[in-house]
Coordinates of C-alpha atoms in Angstrom, one line a residue:
M610 CA -24.2 53.0 -12.1
K611 CA -21.6 53.1 -9.3
H612 CA -24.2 52.1 -6.7
I613 CA -25.3 49.2 -8.9
K614 CA -21.7 48.0 -9.2
I615 CA -21.3 48.2 -5.4
K616 CA -24.6 46.3 -4.9
L617 CA -23.5 43.6 -7.3
F618 CA -20.1 43.3 -5.6
Y619 CA -21.8 42.7 -2.2
I620 CA -24.2 40.2 -3.7
A621 CA -21.3 38.3 -5.2
L622 CA -19.5 38.5 -1.8
L623 CA -22.5 37.1 0.0
I624 CA -22.7 34.2 -2.5
V625 CA -19.0 33.3 -1.9
Q626 CA -19.6 33.5 1.9
F627 CA -22.6 31.3 1.6
K628 CA -20.6 28.7 -0.4
I629 CA -17.8 28.8 2.2
A630 CA -20.3 28.5 5.0
N631 CA -21.7 25.4 3.4
G632 CA -18.3 23.9 2.6
Q633 CA -19.0 24.1 -1.2
S634 CA -15.7 25.7 -2.0
A635 CA -13.7 22.9 -0.4
A636 CA -12.3 20.7 -3.2
V637 CA -12.4 17.0 -2.6
Q638 CA -11.0 15.9 -6.0
Q639 CA -9.1 17.4 -8.9
K640 CA -11.0 20.0 -10.9
D641 CA -11.5 17.8 -13.9
G642 CA -12.1 14.7 -11.8
S643 CA -8.9 13.2 -13.2
L644 CA -6.9 10.5 -11.4
K645 CA -3.8 11.5 -13.3
L646 CA -1.0 12.9 -11.1
I647 CA 2.4 14.4 -11.9
K648 CA 5.2 11.9 -11.6
N649 CA 8.3 12.7 -9.7
S650 CA 11.2 11.9 -12.0
G651 CA 13.7 9.2 -11.1
V652 CA 11.5 7.6 -8.4
K653 CA 10.8 3.9 -8.5
P654 CA 7.3 3.1 -7.2
R655 CA 7.7 1.5 -3.7
N656 CA 5.6 -1.4 -2.3
I657 CA 3.4 -0.2 0.6
V658 CA 1.9 -2.0 3.6
F659 CA -0.4 0.1 5.7
I660 CA -1.6 -1.5 8.9
L661 CA -4.4 0.4 10.8
T662 CA -5.7 -0.6 14.1
D663 CA -8.8 0.6 15.9
D664 CA -8.6 2.7 19.1
H665 CA -4.9 1.9 19.7
R666 CA -3.8 4.6 22.1
F667 CA -0.5 6.3 21.7
D668 CA 1.4 4.8 24.6
A669 CA 0.1 1.2 24.3
L670 CA 3.5 0.1 22.9
G671 CA 5.7 -2.3 24.9
F672 CA 8.9 -0.3 24.5
L673 CA 7.2 2.8 26.1
K674 CA 6.5 0.8 29.3
A675 CA 3.4 2.8 30.2
Q676 CA 1.7 -0.3 31.6
S677 CA 3.5 -3.6 32.6
F678 CA 0.9 -5.7 30.7
I679 CA 1.4 -4.0 27.4
K680 CA 3.7 -6.3 25.3
T681 CA 4.2 -5.6 21.6
P682 CA 7.5 -7.2 20.5
H683 CA 6.8 -6.9 16.7
L684 CA 5.7 -3.3 16.9
D685 CA 8.8 -2.7 19.0
F686 CA 10.8 -4.2 16.2
L687 CA 9.4 -1.7 13.7
A688 CA 10.3 1.2 16.0
S689 CA 13.9 0.0 16.8
N690 CA 14.7 -0.9 13.2
G691 CA 12.7 1.9 11.6
A692 CA 11.1 5.1 12.7
Y693 CA 8.9 6.1 15.7
L694 CA 6.7 9.1 15.3
P695 CA 5.7 10.1 18.9
N696 CA 3.8 13.2 17.8
A697 CA 1.3 11.5 15.5
F698 CA -2.4 12.6 15.8
V699 CA -5.8 12.3 14.1
T700 CA -7.7 15.4 13.1
T701 CA -11.0 13.8 14.3
S702 CA -10.9 11.1 17.0
L703 CA -13.8 9.0 15.7
C704 CA -13.6 5.9 13.5
S705 CA -15.3 6.9 10.3
P706 CA -14.1 10.5 10.1
S707 CA -10.5 9.5 10.8
R708 CA -10.6 6.7 8.3
A709 CA -12.0 9.0 5.6
S710 CA -9.3 11.5 6.3
I711 CA -6.7 8.8 6.0
L712 CA -8.0 7.7 2.6
T713 CA -8.6 11.2 1.2
G714 CA -6.0 13.4 2.8
I715 CA -8.6 16.0 3.8
Y716 CA -10.3 17.2 6.9
A717 CA -13.7 15.9 8.1
H718 CA -15.4 19.2 7.3
K719 CA -14.4 18.7 3.7
H720 CA -15.1 15.0 3.2
K721 CA -18.3 15.4 5.3
V722 CA -17.9 12.0 7.0
V723 CA -18.4 13.5 10.4
D724 CA -20.0 10.6 12.2
N725 CA -20.1 6.8 12.1
N726 CA -23.6 6.6 10.6
N727 CA -23.8 8.5 7.4
P728 CA -22.5 7.3 4.0
V729 CA -19.4 8.4 2.1
S730 CA -20.0 10.8 -0.8
K731 CA -19.4 9.4 -4.3
D732 CA -17.4 12.6 -5.0
L733 CA -14.5 11.5 -2.7
V734 CA -11.4 10.1 -4.2
F735 CA -9.4 7.6 -2.2
Y736 CA -5.6 7.6 -2.6
P737 CA -5.6 3.9 -3.8
Q738 CA -7.5 5.1 -6.9
Y739 CA -4.4 7.2 -7.8
L740 CA -2.2 4.2 -7.2
Q741 CA -4.3 2.0 -9.4
K742 CA -4.0 4.5 -12.2
V743 CA -0.2 4.0 -12.3
G744 CA -0.4 0.2 -12.1
Y745 CA -0.4 -0.7 -8.4
Q746 CA -2.2 -3.8 -7.2
T747 CA -4.3 -2.6 -4.2
A748 CA -6.0 -4.5 -1.4
M749 CA -8.3 -3.5 1.4
I750 CA -8.6 -6.1 4.1
G751 CA -10.6 -5.5 7.2
K752 CA -12.7 -2.8 8.8
W753 CA -14.2 -0.2 6.4
H754 CA -17.0 1.2 8.6
M755 CA -17.7 4.5 6.9
G756 CA -21.4 5.2 7.0
G757 CA -23.9 2.4 7.5
E758 CA -23.9 -1.4 7.8
F759 CA -22.5 -2.3 4.4
D760 CA -19.4 -4.2 3.3
N761 CA -19.5 -4.2 -0.5
P762 CA -16.2 -3.5 -2.4
Q763 CA -15.3 0.1 -2.7
R764 CA -13.5 2.1 -5.4
G765 CA -9.7 2.0 -5.5
F766 CA -9.2 -1.7 -4.5
D767 CA -8.5 -4.7 -6.7
Y768 CA -8.8 -7.1 -3.8
W769 CA -11.5 -6.7 -1.1
V770 CA -12.2 -8.4 2.3
S771 CA -14.5 -6.6 4.8
F772 CA -17.5 -7.0 7.1
K773 CA -20.5 -5.0 8.1
G774 CA -20.1 -2.2 10.6
Q775 CA -17.8 -3.0 13.5
G776 CA -17.7 -6.7 12.6
S777 CA -17.2 -9.4 15.3
Y778 CA -14.1 -10.8 17.0
L779 CA -15.7 -14.3 16.8
P780 CA -17.7 -15.9 13.9
E781 CA -21.3 -14.7 13.5
K782 CA -24.1 -14.8 10.9
N783 CA -23.0 -11.8 8.7
G784 CA -19.5 -13.3 8.0
L785 CA -17.2 -11.6 5.5
N786 CA -17.5 -10.0 2.1
V787 CA -14.7 -11.4 -0.1
N788 CA -14.5 -9.6 -3.4
G789 CA -18.3 -9.2 -3.5
N790 CA -19.1 -12.7 -2.3
R791 CA -20.6 -13.7 1.1
V792 CA -18.1 -15.9 3.0
K793 CA -18.3 -17.4 6.5
Q794 CA -16.0 -16.1 9.1
K795 CA -14.0 -19.1 10.2
G796 CA -12.2 -18.0 13.3
Y797 CA -10.8 -15.1 15.3
I798 CA -11.0 -11.9 13.2
T799 CA -7.5 -10.6 13.6
T800 CA -5.9 -13.9 12.6
E801 CA -8.3 -14.4 9.7
L802 CA -7.8 -11.0 8.3
T803 CA -4.0 -11.6 8.4
D804 CA -4.5 -14.9 6.5
Y805 CA -6.3 -13.0 3.7
A806 CA -3.6 -10.4 3.7
L807 CA -0.9 -13.0 3.2
E808 CA -3.0 -14.7 0.5
F809 CA -3.2 -11.4 -1.4
L810 CA 0.6 -10.9 -1.1
D811 CA 1.2 -14.5 -2.2
K812 CA -1.0 -14.3 -5.3
R813 CA 0.0 -10.9 -6.5
D814 CA 1.7 -10.2 -9.8
A815 CA 5.4 -9.9 -8.7
K816 CA 6.1 -7.6 -11.7
K817 CA 3.8 -4.9 -10.3
P818 CA 4.0 -2.7 -7.2
F819 CA 1.4 -3.3 -4.5
M820 CA -0.4 -1.4 -1.7
L821 CA -1.9 -3.5 1.1
Y822 CA -4.3 -1.8 3.5
L823 CA -4.8 -4.1 6.5
S824 CA -7.4 -2.6 8.6
H825 CA -7.9 -4.5 11.9
K826 CA -11.1 -4.6 14.0
G827 CA -8.8 -4.9 17.0
V828 CA -8.6 -3.3 19.4
H829 CA -12.1 -1.9 19.3
A830 CA -14.4 -2.4 22.3
D831 CA -15.9 -4.7 23.5
F832 CA -12.5 -6.3 23.7
I833 CA -12.4 -10.1 23.2
P834 CA -8.9 -11.6 23.4
E835 CA -8.0 -14.6 21.3
D836 CA -8.2 -17.8 23.4
K837 CA -4.5 -18.3 23.6
Y838 CA -4.0 -14.8 25.1
K839 CA -6.9 -14.7 27.6
G840 CA -5.7 -14.1 31.1
M841 CA -2.1 -13.3 30.1
S842 CA -2.2 -10.0 32.0
G843 CA -2.8 -12.0 35.1
D844 CA -2.2 -10.1 38.3
L845 CA -0.2 -7.3 36.7
A846 CA -1.2 -3.9 38.2
F847 CA -3.0 -1.2 36.3
N848 CA -1.4 2.3 36.8
P849 CA -4.4 4.7 36.7
P850 CA -3.7 8.1 35.0
L851 CA -2.9 10.9 37.4
N852 CA -5.7 13.0 36.0
M853 CA -8.4 10.4 36.6
N854 CA -9.6 11.6 40.0
V855 CA -12.1 14.3 40.8
G856 CA -10.4 17.6 41.5
T857 CA -7.2 17.0 39.5
H858 CA -8.3 19.1 36.6
Q859 CA -8.3 22.8 37.3
G860 CA -10.7 24.9 35.3
A861 CA -12.4 21.9 33.7
P862 CA -15.5 22.7 31.6
M863 CA -18.8 21.8 33.1
W864 CA -19.6 19.3 30.3
L865 CA -16.4 17.4 31.1
Q866 CA -17.2 17.2 34.8
N867 CA -20.6 16.0 34.0
Q868 CA -19.3 13.4 31.5
R869 CA -17.7 11.4 34.4
N870 CA -21.1 10.1 35.2
S871 CA -22.2 9.0 31.7
W872 CA -21.7 6.5 28.9
H873 CA -18.1 7.7 28.3
G874 CA -17.2 8.4 31.9
V875 CA -15.4 6.3 34.5
E876 CA -18.3 6.3 36.9
F877 CA -20.9 4.8 34.5
P878 CA -18.8 3.4 31.5
Y879 CA -21.0 2.1 28.7
H880 CA -23.8 2.3 31.3
S881 CA -22.2 -0.5 33.3
N882 CA -20.0 -1.1 36.4
L883 CA -17.0 -2.4 34.5
N884 CA -13.6 -2.0 36.2
I885 CA -11.4 0.3 34.1
G886 CA -8.1 -1.5 35.1
E887 CA -9.5 -4.9 34.1
Y888 CA -10.9 -3.4 31.0
Y889 CA -7.5 -2.1 30.0
K890 CA -5.9 -5.5 30.6
R891 CA -8.5 -7.2 28.2
Y892 CA -7.6 -4.5 25.7
A893 CA -3.9 -5.4 26.1
E894 CA -4.7 -9.1 25.6
T895 CA -6.7 -8.3 22.4
L896 CA -3.7 -6.2 21.2
Y897 CA -1.4 -9.3 21.5
S898 CA -3.1 -10.7 18.4
V899 CA -2.6 -7.5 16.4
D900 CA 1.1 -7.5 17.3
E901 CA 1.3 -11.2 16.2
S902 CA -0.3 -10.2 12.9
V903 CA 2.4 -7.5 12.3
G904 CA 5.0 -10.2 13.0
R905 CA 3.5 -12.5 10.4
I906 CA 3.5 -9.7 7.8
I907 CA 7.1 -8.9 8.6
D908 CA 8.1 -12.6 8.3
Y909 CA 6.5 -12.9 4.9
L910 CA 8.2 -9.8 3.5
K911 CA 11.5 -11.0 4.9
K912 CA 11.2 -14.5 3.2
Q913 CA 10.3 -12.8 -0.1
N914 CA 13.3 -10.5 0.2
L915 CA 10.9 -7.5 0.3
L916 CA 11.4 -6.3 3.8
E917 CA 14.2 -3.9 3.0
S918 CA 12.4 -2.1 0.2
T919 CA 8.7 -2.1 1.4
L920 CA 7.4 0.9 3.2
I921 CA 5.4 -0.4 6.2
V922 CA 3.4 2.2 8.2
Y923 CA 1.5 1.3 11.3
M924 CA -0.9 3.5 13.1
G925 CA -4.1 3.7 15.1
D926 CA -7.3 5.4 13.8
N927 CA -8.0 7.1 17.2
G928 CA -6.6 7.3 20.6
F929 CA -8.4 5.8 23.6
Q930 CA -8.8 7.0 27.2
F931 CA -8.6 4.7 30.2
G932 CA -9.5 7.2 32.8
E933 CA -7.8 10.4 31.6
H934 CA -9.9 13.4 32.7
G935 CA -12.4 10.9 34.2
L936 CA -13.3 9.6 30.7
I937 CA -13.1 6.4 28.6
D938 CA -13.2 6.2 24.8
K939 CA -12.3 9.1 22.5
R940 CA -13.9 12.1 20.6
V941 CA -12.4 14.9 22.8
A942 CA -9.4 17.0 22.0
Y943 CA -7.3 15.8 24.9
E944 CA -4.0 14.0 24.2
A945 CA -5.0 10.5 25.0
S946 CA -7.9 10.8 22.6
M947 CA -6.4 12.5 19.6
R948 CA -2.9 11.1 19.8
V949 CA -2.1 7.7 18.1
P950 CA 0.9 5.3 17.7
M951 CA 2.7 5.6 14.4
L952 CA 5.7 3.5 13.3
A953 CA 7.4 3.2 9.9
H954 CA 9.9 0.7 8.5
C955 CA 11.8 0.6 5.3
P956 CA 15.6 0.0 5.7
E957 CA 16.4 1.3 2.2
I958 CA 15.4 4.8 3.3
I959 CA 14.9 4.8 7.1
K960 CA 17.7 4.5 9.5
P961 CA 17.1 2.3 12.5
G962 CA 16.1 4.2 15.6
T963 CA 14.8 7.2 13.7
V964 CA 12.6 9.5 15.8
V965 CA 10.4 12.0 13.9
K966 CA 9.4 14.8 16.4
Q967 CA 7.2 16.8 14.0
V968 CA 3.5 16.8 14.5
V969 CA 2.1 14.5 11.8
A970 CA -1.5 13.4 11.3
N971 CA -3.9 11.0 9.6
I972 CA -4.4 13.6 6.8
D973 CA -0.7 13.2 5.9
V974 CA -0.9 9.5 5.1
A975 CA -2.3 9.8 1.6
S976 CA 0.3 12.3 0.5
T977 CA 3.1 10.2 2.0
F978 CA 2.0 7.1 0.1
L979 CA 1.6 9.0 -3.1
E980 CA 5.2 10.3 -2.8
A981 CA 6.4 6.8 -2.0
A982 CA 4.7 5.8 -5.3
G983 CA 6.6 8.5 -7.2
L984 CA 3.6 10.8 -7.5
K985 CA 3.0 14.4 -6.5
A986 CA 0.0 14.7 -4.3
P987 CA -3.0 16.7 -5.6
S988 CA -3.2 20.3 -4.4
Y989 CA -6.6 19.9 -2.8
M990 CA -5.3 17.6 -0.1
D991 CA -4.9 19.2 3.3
G992 CA -2.1 16.8 4.4
K993 CA 1.5 16.8 3.4
S994 CA 4.0 14.0 2.9
F995 CA 6.1 13.1 5.9
L996 CA 8.4 10.8 3.9
P997 CA 11.3 13.4 4.0
F998 CA 11.2 13.2 7.8
L999 CA 11.5 9.4 7.6
K1000 CA 14.5 9.8 5.4
G1001 CA 16.1 12.2 7.9
E1002 CA 15.5 15.3 5.7
D1003 CA 14.0 18.6 6.7
Q1004 CA 11.1 20.5 5.1
P1005 CA 8.7 23.4 6.0
W1006 CA 6.0 22.1 8.2
R1007 CA 2.8 23.1 10.0
N1008 CA 2.7 25.6 12.9
G1009 CA -0.3 23.9 14.5
L1010 CA -2.6 21.0 13.7
L1011 CA -6.3 21.6 13.3
Y1012 CA -8.6 19.2 15.2
E1013 CA -12.4 19.0 14.9
Y1014 CA -15.2 16.9 16.3
Y1015 CA -18.9 17.5 15.6
W1016 CA -21.6 17.0 18.3
E1017 CA -23.5 13.7 17.9
R1018 CA -27.0 13.2 18.9
N1019 CA -26.2 9.6 19.7
Y1020 CA -23.6 10.7 22.3
P1021 CA -24.6 14.3 23.2
Q1022 CA -22.3 14.5 26.2
T1023 CA -19.5 15.9 24.1
P1024 CA -19.9 19.3 22.4
T1025 CA -18.7 20.4 19.0
I1026 CA -14.9 20.9 19.3
H1027 CA -12.3 22.8 17.2
A1028 CA -8.8 22.8 18.5
L1029 CA -5.3 23.9 17.5
R1030 CA -2.5 21.6 18.7
G1031 CA 0.9 23.3 18.6
E1032 CA 4.3 22.1 19.7
R1033 CA 3.8 23.8 23.1
Y1034 CA 0.3 25.0 23.5
K1035 CA -3.1 23.5 22.8
Y1036 CA -6.2 25.8 22.3
I1037 CA -9.6 24.2 22.5
H1038 CA -12.7 26.1 21.2
Y1039 CA -16.2 24.9 21.9
T1040 CA -19.5 25.5 20.2
G1041 CA -22.7 24.9 22.2
I1042 CA -21.5 25.1 25.8
W1043 CA -21.9 27.8 28.3
D1044 CA -18.8 28.2 30.5
T1045 CA -15.3 27.9 29.1
D1046 CA -12.8 27.2 26.3
E1047 CA -9.4 25.7 27.2
L1048 CA -5.7 26.4 26.9
Y1049 CA -2.9 24.0 28.0
D1050 CA 0.9 24.3 28.1
L1051 CA 1.9 20.8 26.9
V1052 CA 5.5 21.2 28.0
E1053 CA 4.8 22.2 31.6
D1054 CA 1.5 20.3 31.9
P1055 CA 1.5 17.3 29.6
L1056 CA -1.5 15.7 31.4
E1057 CA -3.6 18.9 30.6
T1058 CA -4.7 19.5 34.2
K1059 CA -4.4 23.3 34.4
N1060 CA -6.7 25.3 32.1
L1061 CA -4.9 28.6 31.4
I1062 CA -7.7 30.2 29.4
R1063 CA -8.5 32.8 32.0
N1064 CA -4.9 33.5 33.1
P1065 CA -3.9 37.0 32.0
K1066 CA -0.4 35.9 31.2
Y1067 CA -1.6 33.8 28.3
K1068 CA -4.0 36.3 26.8
S1069 CA -1.8 36.9 23.7
V1070 CA -1.3 33.1 23.2
V1071 CA -5.1 32.6 23.2
K1072 CA -5.6 35.4 20.8
E1073 CA -3.0 34.2 18.4
M1074 CA -4.2 30.6 18.5
N1075 CA -7.8 31.6 18.1
T1076 CA -6.8 33.7 15.0
E1077 CA -4.8 30.8 13.5
L1078 CA -7.6 28.3 14.2
F1079 CA -10.2 30.3 12.3
K1080 CA -7.7 31.1 9.6
Q1081 CA -7.2 27.4 8.9
L1082 CA -10.9 26.7 9.0
T1083 CA -11.6 29.6 6.6
E1084 CA -8.8 28.5 4.2
T1085 CA -10.1 24.9 4.1
G1086 CA -13.8 25.7 3.8
G1087 CA -14.6 24.7 7.4
M1088 CA -16.6 27.7 8.5
F1089 CA -19.8 25.7 9.0
I1090 CA -21.3 23.0 11.3
P1091 CA -22.3 19.8 9.4
L1092 CA -25.8 18.5 10.0
N1093 CA -27.0 15.0 9.3
P1094 CA -30.3 13.3 9.9
D1095 CA -30.8 11.3 13.1
R1096 CA -29.6 7.7 12.9
G1097 CA -29.3 5.2 15.8
G1098 CA -30.2 5.4 19.4
Q1099 CA -29.0 7.7 22.2
S1100 CA -26.7 6.8 25.2
I1101 CA -27.8 9.5 27.6
L1102 CA -28.2 7.9 31.1
R1103 CA -26.6 8.9 34.3
Y1104 CA -25.8 6.7 37.4
E1105 CA -28.0 7.6 40.3
F1106 CA -25.2 7.3 42.8
G1107 CA -22.5 8.9 40.7
S1108 CA -21.2 12.5 40.8
P1109 CA -23.9 15.2 40.8
A1110 CA -24.2 17.8 38.1
A1111 CA -21.3 20.3 38.0
Q1112 CA -21.7 23.6 39.7
F1113 CA -21.4 26.8 37.6
P1114 CA -17.9 28.3 38.1
S1115 CA -17.5 31.3 40.4
Y1116 CA -16.4 33.6 37.6
L1117 CA -19.9 33.3 36.0
M1118 CA -21.6 34.2 39.3
R1119 CA -22.8 37.8 40.0
E1120 CA -24.4 39.2 43.2
K1121 CA -27.9 40.6 42.9
T1122 CA -27.9 44.3 42.4
E1123 CA -31.6 44.7 42.9
A1124 CA -34.6 42.7 44.1
P1125 CA -36.0 39.9 41.9
G1126 CA -38.8 41.2 39.7
A1127 CA -37.7 44.8 39.8
Q1128 CA -38.8 46.9 36.8
H1129 CA -36.1 48.0 34.3

C-alpha cells in the first residue's frame, strides 16, 4: 500500500509539472470568469486617457535632448507638469505581445500572444471589461494589431475605431472600421485618429466616467511624416550611438555579431541600403504629429475643465534601436529595445516635476488604471499598480523585471530570450544558441558594452539572477516555450559585402589532443 501511495504521488507530481510546462496553471481570468472586482472604499472613479504609440524609443523626448531633431513640446508639458518615469519597460519588445500585456496585466507566456501573427485567445480578459462593469464609457481608437489582419470591434469597448494590421499613414483601400462599419480613411492617420478620439470625448455621457485608449500607428516603420512636417529635421546632425560600431561590444554573442548583416542590422536594414541617420530624422518628423495629437487632447480636457482630474498616461509599446549594438528595430533585451517613454499627468494627485525611479512595466498599466477607477486588481495579474508612486507614496516593489521574447520563424536572427532587469544588473539567458549568455552592470556600463558573464568576480551575481529568473518563470507558469504554426514569410538574407559570419570565441576553442579519426 505504501508503494502504491508513493507511485500515485509521483504520478500527480508529473501531472502538475506537465501542466506548468504547458502553461495550463497560469490564470488569465478570475476563477469563476467573473468581471466583478472588489471596490476600494472612498475612491471616486477617475477619468482615464491612455495614449500608446508604436516603437517610440525611451529617449526620443525633446526635454532629454538625445538628438537635436527630436522636438516634443506637448509631451514635455506632461513631464514638467506631471510625472516622468525614466525606468519604464516592456516585458516583451514586440507589438502584439506588448499590447496584450498592457490590456491583460500578464506576461506573454500567460496570455500566449507571443508573436504578431496569431490570434488572441477568447479566454483573455481586457482591463476595459472590468471598467465597463462599473459603468465606465470605454473607447479604443487606433491600432489593435493582435493576431491577424482583422479590425472588428473587441470586447471591453463601447466605441471602436481601428484598421487592419499595421494600417497606413495615408488613405488606402482597407480604410477604417468604425463601430463595425467600413469607413474610408480621409487623411493622415495620426490626425484622423485624434479627430475620432475628440468625437468620442465630445459625445460621451458627462455623468459617467470614461476611459479613452488612443493607440497610434505612429511611429511605426516605414515612417511617413505628415506633409507639414516633412523635411523639418533639415540639416540637423544625427548622433550615432557609441556602441554602434564593430568591436565596441566586448563578449558579444555570435548571433548578435551576425545580426549586423541582416534584416534588423545596420549593414542591411530591411534588406536595403537606407541611411540610419536619415531614417531616424524621418522617425522624428513622424513623431511631430503624435506630439501634436497629445496637445489636442490636452487642450480639449482643459476647455472642458477635466485636465486637473483626468489621469493621462502616455507610453510606447516597444523601444526602438537606431544603431545600438549594430541593430535597428526591437525584440532583443538591450535597453534601447525594451525601454520605453512613460509620462503621467493628473494635477489633483501628481505634483509637477515628479520623477518615478522604480522599474515599472507594461504589465503594470492594467492594475494602475483599475486602482484609478477605485477597483482592486484581480490576483492573477502579474503587474502591480504604480499609482502610489505617482502620488509620491512608497510601496513594496519588484526586485527585478522579467523579460521574454520567443524566437520567430519570420525573423530567425534573434533567439529565444529570457532576462532579468534589476536596478543595477541585467542578466540575459538564451535558448537555442551556442556560445554565451550575458550580464551587464547598468550603472558602470549603461550602453551594455562589456559582457561580464565570464568574469569570476560576478559569478555570484549570475547565480543569484539565474535563480531569480527561473523562480519568476516557475511562479507565473512560464516554464515552457510557446509554439505556433508558421504564418508569413521569412526575412533571412545577408548582404554579400557586409560583415562575414562571426568567429567562434576563443574560450570555446580547444587544441587537438590526438590525431583526427583516432579510435576511442
